[in-house]
Short mmCIF file of C-alpha atoms in Angstrom, two decimals:
data_model
loop_
_atom_site.label_atom_id
_atom_site.label_comp_id
_atom_site.label_asym_id
_atom_site.label_seq_id
_atom_site.Cartn_x
_atom_site.Cartn_y
_atom_site.Cartn_z
CA MET Y 1 97.96 77.81 89.98
CA THR Y 2 96.88 80.80 87.89
CA SER Y 3 93.26 81.77 88.48
CA LEU Y 4 90.77 82.29 85.65
CA LYS Y 5 90.38 85.90 86.79
CA SER Y 6 94.12 86.48 86.39
CA VAL Y 7 94.07 84.99 82.89
CA ILE Y 8 91.16 87.22 81.89
CA LYS Y 9 92.93 90.29 83.25
CA ASN Y 10 96.02 89.49 81.18
CA ILE Y 11 94.17 89.04 77.87
CA ILE Y 12 91.74 91.98 78.07
CA PRO Y 13 93.31 94.96 76.27
CA PRO Y 14 93.69 98.22 78.23
CA TRP Y 15 91.34 100.08 75.89
CA VAL Y 16 88.57 97.81 77.25
CA VAL Y 17 89.47 97.73 80.95
CA THR Y 18 92.56 98.97 82.77
CA TYR Y 19 93.76 96.64 85.53
CA LYS Y 20 97.40 97.74 85.72
CA THR Y 21 99.48 100.75 84.79
CA ALA Y 22 101.71 100.75 81.72
CA GLU Y 23 104.27 102.82 83.61
CA LYS Y 24 106.43 101.18 86.25
CA GLY Y 25 104.90 102.45 89.43
CA ILE Y 26 102.08 102.01 91.93
CA LEU Y 27 98.79 103.82 91.51
CA LEU Y 28 96.57 104.38 94.54
CA THR Y 29 92.83 104.67 93.94
CA PHE Y 30 90.06 105.44 96.41
CA ASP Y 31 86.35 104.62 96.10
CA ASP Y 32 83.07 105.72 97.68
CA GLY Y 33 84.09 109.15 98.98
CA PRO Y 34 84.36 111.86 99.77
CA ASP Y 35 83.94 111.11 103.46
CA PRO Y 36 83.92 114.11 105.82
CA ASP Y 37 86.08 112.43 108.45
CA ILE Y 38 88.45 110.08 106.61
CA THR Y 39 89.10 111.69 103.21
CA PRO Y 40 90.75 114.88 104.57
CA LEU Y 41 93.13 112.79 106.69
CA ILE Y 42 94.03 110.62 103.69
CA LEU Y 43 94.67 113.79 101.70
CA ASP Y 44 97.02 114.96 104.46
CA LEU Y 45 99.01 111.72 104.20
CA LEU Y 46 99.20 111.81 100.43
CA GLU Y 47 100.39 115.40 100.57
CA GLN Y 48 103.02 114.49 103.15
CA TYR Y 49 104.50 111.83 100.87
CA ARG Y 50 103.86 113.76 97.63
CA ILE Y 51 101.70 111.00 96.18
CA HIS Y 52 98.91 111.61 93.68
CA ALA Y 53 95.92 109.29 93.41
CA VAL Y 54 92.62 108.78 91.62
CA PHE Y 55 89.48 109.33 93.69
CA PHE Y 56 86.45 107.50 92.28
CA VAL Y 57 83.73 109.51 93.93
CA LEU Y 58 80.01 109.06 94.40
CA GLY Y 59 77.81 111.88 93.16
CA LYS Y 60 75.63 111.74 96.27
CA GLN Y 61 78.72 112.34 98.43
CA VAL Y 62 80.02 115.15 96.22
CA VAL Y 63 76.74 117.01 96.71
CA LYS Y 64 77.16 116.76 100.48
CA TYR Y 65 80.87 117.62 100.68
CA PRO Y 66 81.86 119.87 97.77
CA LYS Y 67 84.74 121.51 99.66
CA ILE Y 68 86.50 118.15 99.95
CA ILE Y 69 86.24 117.66 96.18
CA GLN Y 70 87.71 121.13 95.73
CA ARG Y 71 90.64 120.13 97.91
CA ILE Y 72 91.16 116.83 96.05
CA VAL Y 73 91.40 118.75 92.78
CA ALA Y 74 93.53 121.54 94.25
CA ASN Y 75 96.01 118.98 95.58
CA GLY Y 76 96.58 117.63 92.07
CA HIS Y 77 94.65 114.37 92.35
CA CYS Y 78 92.40 112.97 89.65
CA ILE Y 79 88.66 112.50 89.84
CA GLY Y 80 86.87 109.44 88.48
CA ASN Y 81 83.17 108.65 88.27
CA HIS Y 82 81.89 105.90 90.59
CA SER Y 83 78.19 106.57 89.84
CA PHE Y 84 75.76 108.73 91.77
CA ARG Y 85 74.06 106.19 94.06
CA HIS Y 86 76.44 103.18 93.98
CA LYS Y 87 73.90 100.91 92.32
CA THR Y 88 75.09 97.95 90.24
CA ALA Y 89 73.75 96.99 86.81
CA ASP Y 90 71.87 94.13 88.53
CA GLU Y 91 69.80 96.72 90.37
CA LEU Y 92 69.06 99.14 87.53
CA SER Y 93 67.77 99.13 83.98
CA PHE Y 94 69.97 100.27 81.11
CA SER Y 95 68.48 103.78 81.10
CA ASP Y 96 68.58 104.12 84.90
CA TYR Y 97 72.21 102.99 85.02
CA SER Y 98 73.11 105.45 82.28
CA ASP Y 99 71.22 108.26 84.02
CA ASP Y 100 72.96 107.48 87.31
CA LEU Y 101 76.40 107.66 85.69
CA ASN Y 102 75.49 110.82 83.82
CA LYS Y 103 74.12 112.50 86.95
CA CYS Y 104 77.51 112.03 88.61
CA GLN Y 105 79.23 113.40 85.48
CA ASN Y 106 77.14 116.56 85.57
CA ILE Y 107 77.82 117.08 89.27
CA LEU Y 108 81.58 116.68 88.79
CA LYS Y 109 82.01 118.85 85.71
CA PRO Y 110 82.03 122.25 87.52
CA PHE Y 111 84.85 121.08 89.80
CA ILE Y 112 87.21 120.15 86.97
CA THR Y 113 85.80 122.29 84.11
CA SER Y 114 85.33 119.10 82.09
CA SER Y 115 83.92 115.60 82.41
CA PRO Y 116 85.88 112.66 83.86
CA THR Y 117 86.72 109.90 81.41
CA LEU Y 118 87.56 107.28 84.04
CA PHE Y 119 84.71 105.19 85.41
CA ARG Y 120 84.79 102.46 88.03
CA PRO Y 121 81.53 100.53 88.17
CA PRO Y 122 80.11 99.95 91.67
CA GLU Y 123 81.65 96.81 93.18
CA GLY Y 124 83.73 96.53 90.00
CA ARG Y 125 80.87 94.70 88.31
CA LEU Y 126 81.07 94.60 84.53
CA SER Y 127 78.44 93.34 82.12
CA PHE Y 128 77.37 93.98 78.54
CA LEU Y 129 74.92 96.57 79.87
CA VAL Y 130 77.69 98.37 81.75
CA TRP Y 131 79.98 98.16 78.72
CA PHE Y 132 77.40 99.75 76.40
CA VAL Y 133 76.64 102.52 78.89
CA ILE Y 134 80.34 103.29 79.33
CA LYS Y 135 80.97 103.43 75.60
CA TYR Y 136 77.88 105.58 75.07
CA HIS Y 137 79.34 108.12 77.49
CA ARG Y 138 82.83 107.80 75.94
CA MET Y 139 84.44 106.64 79.15
CA GLN Y 140 87.24 104.26 80.14
CA VAL Y 141 86.94 101.59 82.84
CA MET Y 142 89.62 101.35 85.50
CA LEU Y 143 89.47 98.41 87.88
CA TRP Y 144 92.38 97.21 90.03
CA SER Y 145 95.04 94.53 90.35
CA ILE Y 146 95.29 94.45 94.15
CA GLU Y 147 92.97 95.53 96.95
CA SER Y 148 93.82 96.82 100.39
CA GLY Y 149 91.22 94.57 101.99
CA GLU Y 150 88.65 96.64 103.86
CA TRP Y 151 86.06 95.41 101.35
CA GLY Y 152 85.50 92.01 99.78
CA LYS Y 153 87.29 88.77 100.53
CA TYR Y 154 89.84 90.37 102.87
CA SER Y 155 87.32 92.38 104.90
CA HIS Y 156 87.97 90.20 107.96
CA GLU Y 157 91.59 91.40 108.14
CA SER Y 158 92.83 93.97 110.61
CA ALA Y 159 94.82 96.99 109.43
CA ASP Y 160 98.02 95.20 110.51
CA GLN Y 161 97.10 92.09 108.51
CA MET Y 162 96.30 94.26 105.49
CA PHE Y 163 99.70 95.90 105.88
CA ASP Y 164 101.56 92.57 106.02
CA ARG Y 165 99.80 91.31 102.88
CA LEU Y 166 100.31 94.47 100.85
CA VAL Y 167 103.99 94.89 101.75
CA SER Y 168 104.52 91.35 100.49
CA ASP Y 169 102.26 91.42 97.43
CA ILE Y 170 102.26 94.93 96.00
CA LYS Y 171 104.34 95.27 92.83
CA PRO Y 172 105.20 97.91 90.22
CA HIS Y 173 102.31 98.49 87.76
CA ASP Y 174 99.71 97.65 90.42
CA ILE Y 175 96.52 99.65 90.71
CA VAL Y 176 95.49 99.51 94.35
CA LEU Y 177 91.83 99.58 95.37
CA MET Y 178 91.11 101.39 98.64
CA HIS Y 179 88.10 103.15 100.15
CA ASP Y 180 88.40 106.62 101.62
CA ASN Y 181 85.43 106.08 103.90
CA SER Y 182 87.21 103.37 105.93
CA ARG Y 183 89.19 104.06 109.09
CA LYS Y 184 91.09 100.81 108.49
CA VAL Y 185 92.44 102.31 105.27
CA LEU Y 186 93.65 105.38 107.14
CA LEU Y 187 95.43 103.19 109.71
CA LEU Y 188 96.90 101.11 106.90
CA LEU Y 189 98.22 104.10 104.97
CA GLU Y 190 99.83 105.61 108.07
CA LYS Y 191 101.93 102.46 108.30
CA LEU Y 192 102.24 101.45 104.63
CA LEU Y 193 103.28 104.66 102.88
CA PRO Y 194 106.51 105.31 104.82
CA VAL Y 195 107.56 101.67 104.34
CA LEU Y 196 106.95 101.71 100.58
CA VAL Y 197 108.72 105.05 100.23
CA GLU Y 198 111.67 103.77 102.27
CA LYS Y 199 111.83 100.67 100.02
CA GLY Y 200 112.16 102.96 97.03
CA ASP Y 201 108.80 102.04 95.47
CA GLU Y 202 107.62 104.64 92.99
CA PHE Y 203 104.11 106.04 92.75
CA ILE Y 204 102.90 107.20 89.38
CA ASN Y 205 101.10 110.44 88.76
CA PRO Y 206 97.79 109.49 87.12
CA LYS Y 207 97.70 112.72 85.14
CA GLN Y 208 100.94 111.69 83.44
CA ALA Y 209 99.99 108.02 83.06
CA PHE Y 210 96.52 108.79 81.72
CA PRO Y 211 96.80 112.10 79.85
CA TYR Y 212 93.21 111.99 78.59
CA LEU Y 213 91.53 111.81 81.99
CA HIS Y 214 88.92 114.41 81.11
CA HIS Y 215 87.05 115.42 77.99
CA HIS Y 216 85.23 118.63 77.19
#
């Protein structure tokens, strides 16, 4: 039976929220980094398999680990805004939520000589408040169509269980939610990427799929 969430995802136009890619390929996305231990190892794996991803980073982490952001950019990946403090709209007023998003924008701009246009709200929570803030800052929301499982309803799964589910469920056009501060994700990718590549699955380059990722 089709879930209400799936129906909503299919009827919302991409200019409102992006759940899947228009191009036939898989897009990997990573939230909550950069992490000093896990992110560099994930970058090593992505470089090994020549895969480009979107990293939705937290401003508070960027301040701590600027060299990792420099490497993400140098390796050809895209940067998205995931807020400064990872506070949801339920926790902040309109102005505080807007200030939090904008603080992350200002921190990121020197690394990419422009401002990111992609925003992923903390926990993927959307509301009218979030929508108005995003439009005020001229940004585009990217959520996901499938999650690796280290967060949310699959958080009880082991890396092997996550692997079994993703190998079965992942399809072309999927945007995959992962977190680059999770060791389970690292273990998953070490096993998953060679299998997907061997199967012939394609990974899209976000810079080609979303040519207006940054604005000046």
